[in-house]
Amino acid sequence: MDAIHIQGGNPLFGETKIQGSKNAVLPVMAAALLIEDVCIIENCPHISDVQHMKQLLEGIGCRVNFTNGTITIDARNISDDTMSGESVTGMRSSIMLLGAMLGRVGEVTMAYPGGCVIGERPIDLHLNALRRMGVSVYEKEGGFTARVKSLEGTVLRLPISSVGATENIILAAVKARGVTVLQNAAKEPEIVTLCEFLREAGAVIEGIGGSVLIIQGGHELHGIRFKTPPDRIVAGTYLMSVLGAGGHIFLEDAPVSQMRSMLVTAREMGAEVSISKEGLTIIADDHRKAVPYLKTEVYPGFPTDIQSILMAALTTADGVSVIEETIFENRFRIASQLQKMGACIELLGSRKAVITGVDSLLGCEVTAQELRGGAALVIAGCMAMGETVIKNRHFIERGYEDICRDYQNLGVNIYTG
Ligand code: EPZ
């Protein structure tokens, strides 16, 4: 069965190690395609999105080996420029291969990317920017072909600081003629990781971590060994679990410098949070305070990926919390499942939720509809009295290497079945 079973209602105690970051490793894998050499990427999480990216790279001729958390990508020979099938339509990050393929071979035909059903998720910003760099795009039913003779550096300004569009522009720009200046670039840590990977491989990028990136194209790239940083969203998930269920846990390798907004919220809810070189310790008693108002924002603001996870934790907090979602309009699909477990959540349109804390949640059968909403149900299951069964485990496996193993390390009675 594609499910997770949890016997909940107890605080969490124990420690677990944070896996490598999904949203960092996927663009880095795409970037390896730009390098006519062999790259070795360590600390890769064993998740289905990484498997999909591996298949996509293999499909166009790369030799990819994934053993014990290390991926070796040999991109010396590219034999195909067409990408379709479940690996493209099932995963948003397949769009990263657009910039990488244009940079490497100047042409790609691909199906429109899929991913979580958390909102509209168009790719207009990606395509418009690439057009400005000289790319012609021929759209057809279900997909498109993009072609360029020579990518040209230019000055670009994103109307929204899109993470994916920023990554695609960077990938194309390192192979473009001349300088690309990207204004209003996304500043998420995963962008920094991509830039650092490319810089180590020989690219010249200035302004890393800021909203203006200056990329000098055309420098020769060479294979490198690179370590994927730990996943701030997975660490945030486990942090929120203790806020929901109470307890005392240690998260080894938690990337605390990238988690400031989450730590502020944790402290506001009454948790004791301490940071060391090795990771993050969180202690929370039985009574957490509500969060009067919080909105999701681009980095370094509170991440949209942690929003539904926080919502689960707030269902039993003392008082009324208000969450506003500003990035994706479909993130509140989780509310109906939490309501089944006894949560009191009122939705004000598609962007605002009011959560009134209840005494406890009750375990029942619920259904994951996307990745982070699925993780939020695992947290609710840890908090709830009795048994919770979460159907559609596969959504959770897109981003969590082994969520049951990690929660077992934190003392939870949880298993697949
Ligand atoms: C990335 O998605 C992440 N995915 C998401 O993580 C994350 O939620 C999101 O950034 C925001 O932080 C990966 O890194 C693989 P965006 P992305 O482009 O790049 C609109 C997770 O759970 N937009 O920054 O798709 C868009 O609709 C996930 O791990 C356009 O209008 O996000 C959204 O409202 C899911 N046109 C906003 O911009 C475009 O062409 C931000 O999206 C592109 C985006």
GROMACS .gro file of C-alpha atoms and ligand atoms in nm:
model
  461
    1MET     CA    1   0.000   0.000   0.000
    2ASP     CA    2   0.109   0.351  -0.079
    3ALA     CA    3   0.046   0.473   0.279
    4ILE     CA    4   0.204   0.581   0.607
    5HIS     CA    5   0.064   0.469   0.945
    6ILE     CA    6   0.126   0.667   1.264
    7GLN     CA    7   0.027   0.595   1.622
    8GLY     CA    8   0.041   0.951   1.747
    9GLY     CA    9  -0.024   1.164   2.051
   10ASN     CA   10   0.321   1.157   2.211
   11PRO     CA   11   0.599   1.416   2.227
   12LEU     CA   12   0.907   1.367   2.009
   13PHE     CA   13   1.242   1.273   2.161
   14GLY     CA   14   1.564   1.186   1.980
   15GLU     CA   15   1.789   1.301   1.703
   16THR     CA   16   1.803   1.268   1.328
   17LYS     CA   17   2.037   1.381   1.051
   18ILE     CA   18   1.914   1.617   0.783
   19GLN     CA   19   1.938   1.487   0.426
   20GLY     CA   20   2.083   1.674   0.128
   21SER     CA   21   1.865   1.941  -0.028
   22LYS     CA   22   1.622   1.847  -0.306
   23ASN     CA   23   1.587   2.196  -0.446
   24ALA     CA   24   1.964   2.246  -0.444
   25VAL     CA   25   2.067   1.917  -0.600
   26LEU     CA   26   1.819   1.921  -0.891
   27PRO     CA   27   1.951   2.239  -1.056
   28VAL     CA   28   2.307   2.128  -0.983
   29MET     CA   29   2.235   1.802  -1.170
   30ALA     CA   30   2.100   2.009  -1.460
   31ALA     CA   31   2.411   2.229  -1.449
   32ALA     CA   32   2.634   1.921  -1.482
   33LEU     CA   33   2.491   1.890  -1.833
   34LEU     CA   34   2.672   2.212  -1.927
   35ILE     CA   35   3.006   2.055  -1.844
   36GLU     CA   36   3.171   1.830  -2.104
   37ASP     CA   37   3.336   1.631  -1.831
   38VAL     CA   38   3.256   1.421  -1.524
   39CYS     CA   39   3.101   1.576  -1.209
   40ILE     CA   40   3.068   1.400  -0.876
   41ILE     CA   41   2.789   1.526  -0.651
   42GLU     CA   42   2.787   1.401  -0.292
   43ASN     CA   43   2.518   1.399  -0.023
   44CYS     CA   44   2.237   1.352  -0.277
   45PRO     CA   45   1.906   1.254  -0.121
   46HIS     CA   46   1.751   0.924  -0.234
   47ILE     CA   47   1.420   1.075  -0.343
   48SER     CA   48   1.203   1.018  -0.647
   49ASP     CA   49   1.267   1.364  -0.796
   50VAL     CA   50   1.640   1.288  -0.807
   51GLN     CA   51   1.564   0.955  -0.977
   52HIS     CA   52   1.352   1.140  -1.235
   53MET     CA   53   1.631   1.387  -1.305
   54LYS     CA   54   1.876   1.098  -1.339
   55GLN     CA   55   1.647   0.933  -1.595
   56LEU     CA   56   1.612   1.258  -1.789
   57LEU     CA   57   1.989   1.302  -1.807
   58GLU     CA   58   2.033   0.940  -1.914
   59GLY     CA   59   1.762   0.987  -2.176
   60ILE     CA   60   1.968   1.252  -2.353
   61GLY     CA   61   2.289   1.052  -2.342
   62CYS     CA   62   2.460   1.130  -2.009
   63ARG     CA   63   2.606   0.842  -1.811
   64VAL     CA   64   2.478   0.870  -1.456
   65ASN     CA   65   2.559   0.655  -1.157
   66PHE     CA   66   2.385   0.700  -0.821
   67THR     CA   67   2.537   0.494  -0.540
   68ASN     CA   68   2.538   0.555  -0.164
   69GLY     CA   69   2.431   0.917  -0.192
   70THR     CA   70   2.686   1.009  -0.459
   71ILE     CA   71   2.587   1.087  -0.815
   72THR     CA   72   2.843   1.078  -1.091
   73ILE     CA   73   2.737   1.253  -1.411
   74ASP     CA   74   2.941   1.203  -1.724
   75ALA     CA   75   2.805   1.455  -1.973
   76ARG     CA   76   3.079   1.421  -2.234
   77ASN     CA   77   2.837   1.287  -2.493
   78ILE     CA   78   2.485   1.417  -2.556
   79SER     CA   79   2.291   1.212  -2.808
   80ASP     CA   80   1.935   1.346  -2.796
   81ASP     CA   81   1.757   1.679  -2.751
   82THR     CA   82   1.402   1.557  -2.686
   83MET     CA   83   1.256   1.510  -2.340
   84SER     CA   84   0.912   1.378  -2.269
   85GLY     CA   85   0.731   1.126  -2.053
   86GLU     CA   86   0.660   1.098  -1.683
   87SER     CA   87   1.000   1.235  -1.573
   88VAL     CA   88   0.921   1.570  -1.740
   89THR     CA   89   0.552   1.600  -1.670
   90GLY     CA   90   0.578   1.465  -1.315
   91MET     CA   91   0.846   1.703  -1.192
   92ARG     CA   92   0.872   2.082  -1.203
   93SER     CA   93   1.254   2.075  -1.201
   94SER     CA   94   1.262   1.918  -1.546
   95ILE     CA   95   1.231   2.281  -1.661
   96MET     CA   96   1.591   2.335  -1.540
   97LEU     CA   97   1.703   2.130  -1.836
   98LEU     CA   98   1.570   2.400  -2.068
   99GLY     CA   99   1.846   2.649  -1.988
  100ALA     CA  100   2.103   2.370  -1.958
  101MET     CA  101   2.017   2.213  -2.296
  102LEU     CA  102   2.016   2.551  -2.471
  103GLY     CA  103   2.353   2.622  -2.317
  104ARG     CA  104   2.492   2.286  -2.418
  105VAL     CA  105   2.339   2.201  -2.758
  106GLY     CA  106   2.128   2.505  -2.850
  107GLU     CA  107   1.804   2.314  -2.888
  108VAL     CA  108   1.552   2.121  -2.683
  109THR     CA  109   1.204   1.978  -2.731
  110MET     CA  110   1.020   1.912  -2.411
  111ALA     CA  111   0.678   1.851  -2.262
  112TYR     CA  112   0.551   2.120  -2.023
  113PRO     CA  113   0.685   2.042  -1.676
  114GLY     CA  114   0.463   1.911  -1.400
  115GLY     CA  115   0.519   1.916  -1.026
  116CYS     CA  116   0.306   1.976  -0.720
  117VAL     CA  117  -0.051   2.100  -0.768
  118ILE     CA  118   0.015   2.406  -0.552
  119GLY     CA  119  -0.081   2.671  -0.805
  120GLU     CA  120  -0.074   2.783  -1.165
  121ARG     CA  121   0.302   2.739  -1.206
  122PRO     CA  122   0.344   2.885  -1.555
  123ILE     CA  123   0.687   2.912  -1.725
  124ASP     CA  124   0.632   3.245  -1.901
  125LEU     CA  125   0.911   3.417  -1.707
  126HIS     CA  126   1.159   3.146  -1.811
  127LEU     CA  127   1.061   3.165  -2.177
  128ASN     CA  128   1.049   3.547  -2.194
  129ALA     CA  129   1.397   3.581  -2.046
  130LEU     CA  130   1.541   3.320  -2.280
  131ARG     CA  131   1.377   3.490  -2.579
  132ARG     CA  132   1.560   3.809  -2.478
  133MET     CA  133   1.881   3.605  -2.495
  134GLY     CA  134   1.808   3.510  -2.855
  135VAL     CA  135   1.608   3.190  -2.813
  136SER     CA  136   1.313   3.110  -3.043
  137VAL     CA  137   1.032   2.917  -2.881
  138TYR     CA  138   0.778   2.716  -3.083
  139GLU     CA  139   0.490   2.613  -2.859
  140LYS     CA  140   0.274   2.315  -2.953
  141GLU     CA  141   0.018   2.106  -2.771
  142GLY     CA  142   0.160   1.978  -2.442
  143GLY     CA  143   0.508   2.115  -2.498
  144PHE     CA  144   0.749   2.327  -2.698
  145THR     CA  145   1.074   2.338  -2.891
  146ALA     CA  146   1.332   2.604  -2.802
  147ARG     CA  147   1.622   2.679  -3.033
  148VAL     CA  148   1.912   2.924  -3.040
  149LYS     CA  149   2.213   2.972  -3.268
  150SER     CA  150   2.409   3.172  -3.015
  151LEU     CA  151   2.294   3.271  -2.668
  152GLU     CA  152   2.353   3.643  -2.614
  153GLY     CA  153   2.419   3.805  -2.277
  154THR     CA  154   2.186   4.094  -2.200
  155VAL     CA  155   2.028   4.296  -1.919
  156LEU     CA  156   1.720   4.123  -1.778
  157ARG     CA  157   1.479   4.213  -1.501
  158LEU     CA  158   1.242   3.951  -1.359
  159PRO     CA  159   0.896   4.090  -1.275
  160ILE     CA  160   0.874   3.828  -0.994
  161SER     CA  161   1.181   3.684  -0.819
  162SER     CA  162   1.113   3.337  -0.953
  163VAL     CA  163   1.348   3.067  -0.825
  164GLY     CA  164   1.318   2.848  -1.133
  165ALA     CA  165   1.346   3.135  -1.384
  166THR     CA  166   1.657   3.266  -1.205
  167GLU     CA  167   1.813   2.919  -1.223
  168ASN     CA  168   1.734   2.880  -1.592
  169ILE     CA  169   1.874   3.222  -1.677
  170ILE     CA  170   2.196   3.143  -1.488
  171LEU     CA  171   2.232   2.813  -1.672
  172ALA     CA  172   2.190   2.979  -2.011
  173ALA     CA  173   2.400   3.283  -1.921
  174VAL     CA  174   2.717   3.092  -1.830
  175LYS     CA  175   2.723   2.971  -2.192
  176ALA     CA  176   2.613   3.298  -2.352
  177ARG     CA  177   2.829   3.542  -2.545
  178GLY     CA  178   2.910   3.842  -2.327
  179VAL     CA  179   2.770   3.953  -1.995
  180THR     CA  180   2.420   3.887  -1.857
  181VAL     CA  181   2.294   4.115  -1.582
  182LEU     CA  182   1.994   3.971  -1.402
  183GLN     CA  183   1.799   4.213  -1.184
  184ASN     CA  184   1.544   4.107  -0.923
  185ALA     CA  185   1.698   3.759  -0.916
  186ALA     CA  186   1.571   3.515  -0.654
  187LYS     CA  187   1.799   3.498  -0.349
  188GLU     CA  188   1.703   3.155  -0.217
  189PRO     CA  189   1.995   2.949  -0.079
  190GLU     CA  190   1.946   2.700  -0.363
  191ILE     CA  191   2.040   2.974  -0.612
  192VAL     CA  192   2.356   3.037  -0.413
  193THR     CA  193   2.439   2.665  -0.429
  194LEU     CA  194   2.391   2.658  -0.806
  195CYS     CA  195   2.615   2.964  -0.851
  196GLU     CA  196   2.882   2.816  -0.624
  197PHE     CA  197   2.875   2.488  -0.817
  198LEU     CA  198   2.916   2.671  -1.147
  199ARG     CA  199   3.183   2.901  -1.009
  200GLU     CA  200   3.387   2.607  -0.885
  201ALA     CA  201   3.349   2.456  -1.232
  202GLY     CA  202   3.498   2.769  -1.391
  203ALA     CA  203   3.205   3.009  -1.446
  204VAL     CA  204   3.236   3.376  -1.356
  205ILE     CA  205   2.940   3.500  -1.154
  206GLU     CA  206   2.927   3.810  -0.935
  207GLY     CA  207   2.665   3.919  -0.684
  208ILE     CA  208   2.594   3.566  -0.553
  209GLY     CA  209   2.330   3.580  -0.280
  210GLY     CA  210   2.206   3.923  -0.388
  211SER     CA  211   1.925   4.037  -0.616
  212VAL     CA  212   2.155   4.142  -0.902
  213LEU     CA  213   2.363   3.870  -1.063
  214ILE     CA  214   2.633   3.948  -1.318
  215ILE     CA  215   2.734   3.650  -1.524
  216GLN     CA  216   3.022   3.656  -1.771
  217GLY     CA  217   2.944   3.390  -2.026
  218GLY     CA  218   3.172   3.171  -2.229
  219HIS     CA  219   3.428   3.058  -1.970
  220GLU     CA  220   3.533   2.698  -2.006
  221LEU     CA  221   3.377   2.465  -1.748
  222HIS     CA  222   3.543   2.157  -1.601
  223GLY     CA  223   3.424   1.863  -1.391
  224ILE     CA  224   3.430   1.900  -1.011
  225ARG     CA  225   3.343   1.716  -0.692
  226PHE     CA  226   3.069   1.898  -0.501
  227LYS     CA  227   2.875   1.840  -0.179
  228THR     CA  228   2.500   1.906  -0.170
  229PRO     CA  229   2.408   2.121   0.133
  230PRO     CA  230   2.149   1.999   0.385
  231ASP     CA  231   1.781   2.058   0.315
  232ARG     CA  232   1.639   2.362   0.499
  233ILE     CA  233   1.280   2.256   0.423
  234VAL     CA  234   1.327   1.905   0.564
  235ALA     CA  235   1.492   2.056   0.874
  236GLY     CA  236   1.201   2.302   0.898
  237THR     CA  237   0.955   2.015   0.874
  238TYR     CA  238   1.104   1.839   1.177
  239LEU     CA  239   1.135   2.167   1.365
  240MET     CA  240   0.762   2.229   1.316
  241SER     CA  241   0.685   1.874   1.432
  242VAL     CA  242   0.815   1.950   1.779
  243LEU     CA  243   0.614   2.271   1.782
  244GLY     CA  244   0.307   2.060   1.708
  245ALA     CA  245   0.369   1.753   1.924
  246GLY     CA  246   0.605   1.893   2.190
  247GLY     CA  247   0.930   1.725   2.291
  248HIS     CA  248   1.307   1.765   2.274
  249ILE     CA  249   1.495   1.685   1.954
  250PHE     CA  250   1.830   1.744   1.788
  251LEU     CA  251   1.860   1.796   1.413
  252GLU     CA  252   2.213   1.714   1.303
  253ASP     CA  253   2.343   1.928   1.014
  254ALA     CA  254   2.035   2.153   1.011
  255PRO     CA  255   2.132   2.455   0.796
  256VAL     CA  256   2.045   2.705   1.069
  257SER     CA  257   2.177   3.012   0.887
  258GLN     CA  258   1.912   2.950   0.618
  259MET     CA  259   1.633   2.894   0.871
  260ARG     CA  260   1.616   3.231   1.049
  261SER     CA  261   1.252   3.309   0.970
  262MET     CA  262   1.145   2.961   1.087
  263LEU     CA  263   1.345   2.996   1.409
  264VAL     CA  264   1.183   3.333   1.480
  265THR     CA  265   0.840   3.167   1.445
  266ALA     CA  266   0.945   2.872   1.663
  267ARG     CA  267   1.054   3.110   1.940
  268GLU     CA  268   0.735   3.314   1.900
  269MET     CA  269   0.539   2.993   1.960
  270GLY     CA  270   0.730   2.938   2.284
  271ALA     CA  271   0.994   2.682   2.183
  272GLU     CA  272   1.346   2.692   2.316
  273VAL     CA  273   1.584   2.679   2.023
  274SER     CA  274   1.961   2.647   2.050
  275ILE     CA  275   2.216   2.642   1.773
  276SER     CA  276   2.551   2.468   1.772
  277LYS     CA  277   2.812   2.385   1.510
  278GLU     CA  278   2.661   2.039   1.479
  279GLY     CA  279   2.299   2.138   1.436
  280LEU     CA  280   1.982   2.254   1.602
  281THR     CA  281   1.822   2.160   1.936
  282ILE     CA  282   1.453   2.234   1.991
  283ILE     CA  283   1.262   2.196   2.316
  284ALA     CA  284   0.887   2.259   2.332
  285ASP     CA  285   0.643   2.186   2.615
  286ASP     CA  286   0.274   2.097   2.588
  287HIS     CA  287   0.153   2.451   2.527
  288ARG     CA  288   0.254   2.639   2.217
  289LYS     CA  289   0.131   2.989   2.144
  290ALA     CA  290  -0.061   3.080   1.832
  291VAL     CA  291   0.101   3.302   1.567
  292PRO     CA  292  -0.123   3.612   1.534
  293TYR     CA  293  -0.015   3.682   1.174
  294LEU     CA  294   0.239   3.532   0.938
  295LYS     CA  295   0.279   3.559   0.564
  296THR     CA  296   0.493   3.357   0.329
  297GLU     CA  297   0.758   3.550   0.140
  298VAL     CA  298   1.055   3.500  -0.084
  299TYR     CA  299   1.382   3.428   0.097
  300PRO     CA  300   1.479   3.531   0.362
  301GLY     CA  301   1.107   3.554   0.452
  302PHE     CA  302   0.902   3.260   0.580
  303PRO     CA  303   0.910   2.988   0.309
  304THR     CA  304   0.593   2.885   0.128
  305ASP     CA  305   0.718   2.525   0.144
  306ILE     CA  306   0.683   2.530   0.524
  307GLN     CA  307   0.343   2.700   0.529
  308SER     CA  308   0.116   2.394   0.540
  309ILE     CA  309   0.360   2.227   0.778
  310LEU     CA  310   0.327   2.522   1.016
  311MET     CA  311  -0.049   2.514   0.970
  312ALA     CA  312  -0.055   2.155   1.100
  313ALA     CA  313   0.155   2.255   1.403
  314LEU     CA  314  -0.076   2.549   1.479
  315THR     CA  315  -0.394   2.340   1.492
  316THR     CA  316  -0.347   2.276   1.866
  317ALA     CA  317  -0.170   2.601   1.963
  318ASP     CA  318  -0.325   2.826   2.228
  319GLY     CA  319  -0.523   3.097   2.049
  320VAL     CA  320  -0.595   3.208   1.695
  321SER     CA  321  -0.336   3.214   1.416
  322VAL     CA  322  -0.363   3.380   1.076
  323ILE     CA  323  -0.153   3.270   0.779
  324GLU     CA  324  -0.137   3.451   0.447
  325GLU     CA  325   0.004   3.266   0.145
  326THR     CA  326   0.160   3.505  -0.106
  327ILE     CA  327   0.348   3.270  -0.341
  328PHE     CA  328   0.126   2.978  -0.449
  329GLU     CA  329  -0.254   2.999  -0.451
  330ASN     CA  330  -0.326   2.630  -0.395
  331ARG     CA  331  -0.131   2.561  -0.079
  332PHE     CA  332  -0.444   2.541   0.140
  333ARG     CA  333  -0.571   2.212  -0.007
  334ILE     CA  334  -0.434   2.056   0.310
  335ALA     CA  335  -0.695   2.234   0.526
  336SER     CA  336  -0.978   1.991   0.443
  337GLN     CA  337  -0.763   1.695   0.553
  338LEU     CA  338  -0.666   1.865   0.879
  339GLN     CA  339  -1.033   1.948   0.939
  340LYS     CA  340  -1.110   1.573   0.908
  341MET     CA  341  -0.872   1.525   1.201
  342GLY     CA  342  -1.060   1.782   1.409
  343ALA     CA  343  -0.870   2.103   1.324
  344CYS     CA  344  -1.058   2.433   1.324
  345ILE     CA  345  -0.948   2.615   1.008
  346GLU     CA  346  -1.142   2.883   0.825
  347LEU     CA  347  -1.028   2.978   0.476
  348LEU     CA  348  -1.076   3.339   0.371
  349GLY     CA  349  -1.042   3.303  -0.006
  350SER     CA  350  -0.745   3.112  -0.144
  351ARG     CA  351  -0.478   3.321   0.028
  352LYS     CA  352  -0.571   3.353   0.397
  353ALA     CA  353  -0.638   3.091   0.665
  354VAL     CA  354  -0.753   3.141   1.023
  355ILE     CA  355  -0.658   2.857   1.256
  356THR     CA  356  -0.819   2.837   1.600
  357GLY     CA  357  -0.632   2.600   1.826
  358VAL     CA  358  -0.823   2.291   1.947
  359ASP     CA  359  -0.735   2.065   2.243
  360SER     CA  360  -0.623   1.774   2.028
  361LEU     CA  361  -0.642   1.616   1.683
  362LEU     CA  362  -0.788   1.271   1.627
  363GLY     CA  363  -0.622   1.015   1.402
  364CYS     CA  364  -0.815   0.904   1.091
  365GLU     CA  365  -0.756   0.825   0.723
  366VAL     CA  366  -0.635   1.125   0.523
  367THR     CA  367  -0.495   1.173   0.173
  368ALA     CA  368  -0.178   1.354   0.069
  369GLN     CA  369  -0.233   1.564  -0.243
  370GLU     CA  370   0.116   1.706  -0.286
  371LEU     CA  371   0.460   1.695  -0.129
  372ARG     CA  372   0.461   1.949   0.155
  373GLY     CA  373   0.091   1.908   0.230
  374GLY     CA  374   0.168   1.536   0.268
  375ALA     CA  375   0.448   1.613   0.513
  376ALA     CA  376   0.206   1.837   0.705
  377LEU     CA  377  -0.025   1.536   0.746
  378VAL     CA  378   0.263   1.334   0.891
  379ILE     CA  379   0.307   1.609   1.153
  380ALA     CA  380  -0.065   1.609   1.223
  381GLY     CA  381  -0.043   1.229   1.258
  382CYS     CA  382   0.237   1.264   1.515
  383MET     CA  383   0.020   1.509   1.711
  384ALA     CA  384  -0.311   1.321   1.685
  385MET     CA  385  -0.451   1.073   1.936
  386GLY     CA  386  -0.483   0.722   1.792
  387GLU     CA  387  -0.396   0.598   1.445
  388THR     CA  388  -0.357   0.818   1.137
  389VAL     CA  389  -0.326   0.662   0.793
  390ILE     CA  390  -0.192   0.889   0.520
  391LYS     CA  391  -0.264   0.770   0.169
  392ASN     CA  392  -0.052   0.868  -0.137
  393ARG     CA  393   0.284   0.829   0.032
  394HIS     CA  394   0.452   0.869  -0.307
  395PHE     CA  395   0.397   1.247  -0.297
  396ILE     CA  396   0.599   1.267   0.024
  397GLU     CA  397   0.875   1.051  -0.124
  398ARG     CA  398   0.934   1.319  -0.389
  399GLY     CA  399   1.116   1.524  -0.128
  400TYR     CA  400   1.183   1.317   0.187
  401GLU     CA  401   1.438   1.039   0.161
  402ASP     CA  402   1.281   0.825   0.434
  403ILE     CA  403   1.038   1.023   0.647
  404CYS     CA  404   0.945   0.714   0.852
  405ARG     CA  405   1.312   0.645   0.939
  406ASP     CA  406   1.359   1.007   1.045
  407TYR     CA  407   1.048   1.013   1.265
  408GLN     CA  408   1.136   0.672   1.413
  409ASN     CA  409   1.466   0.834   1.514
  410LEU     CA  410   1.253   1.095   1.690
  411GLY     CA  411   1.063   0.827   1.880
  412VAL     CA  412   0.746   0.817   1.670
  413ASN     CA  413   0.559   0.492   1.608
  414ILE     CA  414   0.540   0.530   1.229
  415TYR     CA  415   0.570   0.282   0.943
  416THR     CA  416   0.482   0.234   0.578
  417GLY     CA  417   0.211  -0.008   0.474
  418EPZ     C1  418   1.072   2.661  -0.647
  418EPZ     O1  419   0.963   2.644  -0.736
  418EPZ     C2  420   1.076   2.537  -0.562
  418EPZ     N1  421   1.096   2.421  -0.647
  418EPZ     C3  422   0.947   2.523  -0.482
  418EPZ     O2  423   0.962   2.412  -0.396
  418EPZ     C4  424   0.927   2.648  -0.399
  418EPZ     O3  425   0.802   2.640  -0.334
  418EPZ     C5  426   0.931   2.772  -0.487
  418EPZ     O4  427   1.055   2.774  -0.564
  418EPZ     C6  428   0.923   2.902  -0.409
  418EPZ     O5  429   1.026   2.909  -0.316
  418EPZ     C7  430   1.217   2.384  -0.682
  418EPZ     O6  431   1.317   2.446  -0.648
  418EPZ     C8  432   1.228   2.262  -0.762
  418EPZ     P1  433   0.893   3.015  -0.847
  418EPZ     P2  434   0.947   2.735  -0.864
  418EPZ     O7  435   0.923   3.018  -0.993
  418EPZ     O8  436   1.081   2.767  -0.918
  418EPZ     C9  437   0.513   3.242  -1.039
  418EPZ    C10  438   0.891   2.214  -0.286
  418EPZ     O9  439   0.795   2.183  -0.212
  418EPZ     N2  440   0.575   3.218  -1.171
  418EPZ    O10  441   0.982   3.092  -0.757
  418EPZ    O11  442   0.848   2.672  -0.952
  418EPZ    C11  443   0.462   3.112  -0.977
  418EPZ    O12  444   0.336   3.076  -1.026
  418EPZ    C12  445   0.868   2.310  -0.399
  418EPZ    O13  446   1.004   2.169  -0.274
  418EPZ    C13  447   0.518   3.275  -1.283
  418EPZ    O14  448   0.415   3.342  -1.277
  418EPZ    O15  449   0.883   2.865  -0.798
  418EPZ    C14  450   0.466   3.145  -0.829
  418EPZ    O16  451   0.348   3.212  -0.795
  418EPZ    C15  452   0.743   2.304  -0.464
  418EPZ     N3  453   0.577   3.252  -1.406
  418EPZ    C16  454   0.582   3.242  -0.817
  418EPZ    O17  455   0.610   3.289  -0.949
  418EPZ    C17  456   0.690   3.176  -1.418
  418EPZ    O18  457   0.739   3.161  -1.531
  418EPZ    C18  458   0.710   3.183  -0.759
  418EPZ    O19  459   0.743   3.062  -0.828
  418EPZ    C19  460   0.747   3.121  -1.302
  418EPZ    C20  461   0.689   3.144  -1.179
   0.00000   0.00000   0.00000
